[in-house]
Short mmCIF file of C-alpha atoms and ligand atoms in Angstrom, two decimals:
data_model
loop_
_atom_site.label_atom_id
_atom_site.label_comp_id
_atom_site.label_asym_id
_atom_site.label_seq_id
_atom_site.Cartn_x
_atom_site.Cartn_y
_atom_site.Cartn_z
CA MET A 67 1.28 29.94 8.31
CA GLU A 68 1.45 26.36 7.20
CA ASN A 69 4.01 24.20 8.89
CA LEU A 70 5.75 22.47 6.00
CA PRO A 71 8.16 19.59 6.40
CA ASN A 72 11.78 19.79 5.38
CA CYS A 73 12.77 18.39 2.01
CA PRO A 74 13.24 14.61 2.42
CA GLN A 75 15.97 14.68 -0.19
CA CYS A 76 18.27 17.51 0.87
CA GLY A 77 16.80 18.58 4.22
CA SER A 78 16.09 22.13 3.06
CA GLU A 79 13.75 24.20 5.22
CA TYR A 80 12.64 26.36 2.31
CA VAL A 81 10.01 23.99 1.01
CA TYR A 82 6.92 25.62 -0.45
CA SER A 83 3.51 24.22 -1.27
CA ASP A 84 2.14 24.30 -4.77
CA GLY A 85 -1.40 23.10 -4.22
CA SER A 86 -1.21 19.38 -3.54
CA ILE A 87 2.51 19.01 -4.06
CA LEU A 88 5.49 20.34 -2.13
CA ASN A 89 8.49 21.77 -3.91
CA CYS A 90 12.06 22.21 -2.77
CA PRO A 91 13.71 25.30 -4.29
CA GLU A 92 17.18 24.05 -3.40
CA CYS A 93 17.31 20.65 -5.08
CA GLY A 94 14.16 20.79 -7.18
CA HIS A 95 12.63 17.77 -5.44
CA GLU A 96 8.85 17.49 -5.58
CA PHE A 97 7.08 15.40 -3.02
CA GLN A 98 3.86 14.77 -1.12
CA ALA A 99 3.61 15.91 2.48
CA GLU A 100 3.04 12.31 3.58
CA ASP A 101 6.41 11.28 2.18
CA ALA A 102 8.18 13.44 4.70
CA GLN A 103 6.24 12.20 7.66
CA GLU A 104 7.56 9.51 9.88
CA ARG A 105 6.47 6.09 8.78
CA VAL A 106 3.95 4.32 10.98
CA TYR A 107 4.15 0.55 11.04
CA LYS A 108 0.96 -1.37 11.65
CA ASP A 109 0.26 -5.05 11.93
CA MET A 110 -2.52 -6.78 10.01
CA ASN A 111 -5.07 -5.62 12.58
CA GLY A 112 -3.95 -2.01 12.52
CA ASN A 113 -2.04 -2.10 15.80
CA VAL A 114 1.01 0.13 15.77
CA LEU A 115 4.29 -1.75 15.94
CA VAL A 116 7.51 -0.40 17.40
CA ASP A 117 11.09 -1.63 17.55
CA GLY A 118 11.53 -4.42 20.07
CA ASP A 119 7.95 -5.69 19.80
CA THR A 120 7.10 -9.36 19.69
CA VAL A 121 4.89 -10.40 16.80
CA ILE A 122 3.19 -13.59 15.73
CA VAL A 123 3.30 -14.74 12.14
CA ALA A 124 -0.31 -14.97 10.94
CA GLN A 125 0.18 -17.25 7.95
CA ASP A 126 2.63 -19.84 6.68
CA LEU A 127 5.44 -18.07 4.88
CA LYS A 128 7.59 -19.63 2.24
CA VAL A 129 11.27 -18.87 2.61
CA LYS A 130 13.43 -18.57 -0.46
CA GLY A 131 16.15 -21.17 -0.36
CA ALA A 132 14.85 -22.91 2.75
CA SER A 133 13.34 -26.39 2.76
CA SER A 134 10.65 -25.52 5.28
CA SER A 135 8.37 -22.53 5.63
CA ILE A 136 7.83 -20.29 8.61
CA LYS A 137 4.74 -21.66 10.27
CA LYS A 138 1.69 -19.69 11.18
CA GLY A 139 1.84 -18.90 14.89
CA THR A 140 5.61 -18.54 15.01
CA LYS A 141 6.56 -15.99 17.63
CA VAL A 142 9.14 -13.45 16.53
CA LYS A 143 10.80 -11.49 19.28
CA ASN A 144 12.56 -8.15 19.20
CA ILE A 145 11.59 -7.00 15.73
CA LYS A 146 13.25 -4.02 14.08
CA LEU A 147 11.21 -1.80 11.82
CA VAL A 148 13.03 -0.61 8.75
CA GLU A 149 12.43 1.45 5.66
CA PRO A 150 11.60 -1.32 3.15
CA GLU A 151 14.19 -1.46 0.39
CA ASP A 152 11.79 -3.38 -1.82
CA GLY A 153 8.80 -1.34 -0.66
CA VAL A 154 7.22 -4.33 1.08
CA HIS A 155 9.36 -6.07 3.68
CA ASP A 156 9.57 -3.65 6.56
CA ILE A 157 10.38 -5.88 9.53
CA SER A 158 13.92 -7.03 10.14
CA CYS A 159 14.09 -9.88 12.63
CA LYS A 160 15.67 -13.15 13.59
CA ILE A 161 13.61 -16.30 13.48
CA PRO A 162 14.88 -19.40 15.29
CA GLY A 163 15.87 -21.99 12.71
CA PHE A 164 15.89 -19.46 9.88
CA GLY A 165 18.19 -16.68 11.05
CA SER A 166 17.91 -13.09 9.90
CA MET A 167 14.74 -12.50 7.92
CA MET A 168 12.69 -9.72 6.44
CA LEU A 169 8.95 -9.88 7.03
CA LYS A 170 5.95 -7.80 6.05
CA THR A 171 3.93 -6.00 8.72
CA SER A 172 0.81 -7.13 6.84
CA VAL A 173 1.38 -10.79 7.76
CA VAL A 174 2.01 -10.44 11.50
CA LYS A 175 0.00 -9.77 14.61
CA LYS A 176 1.30 -7.97 17.65
CA GLY A 177 2.21 -10.61 20.25
ZN1 ZN B 609 15.58 19.53 -1.48
#
């Protein structure tokens, strides 16, 4: 018996597989098995990141509305990994001099 994930939309346990896609009979949601799995956050080198990690910015980053950019090599402590609202920026953190920022895991290295 296949161990299918619960529906990510309504949490139903009665999900069934229809070949490559999973279907929820309760809300009609169709999804891929990967969608229901817990997100793994990796830095640019493929190291897994977790909440509270320290990362190092690997390239200069322009900041909207700021006169200076975040410099390559900037250390960012105590990151928080989030579900990206825009599909890209998945690190919530505070950077000295900039305040609360959203970064991409693809531009940082584990510190
Ligand atoms: Zn559902």
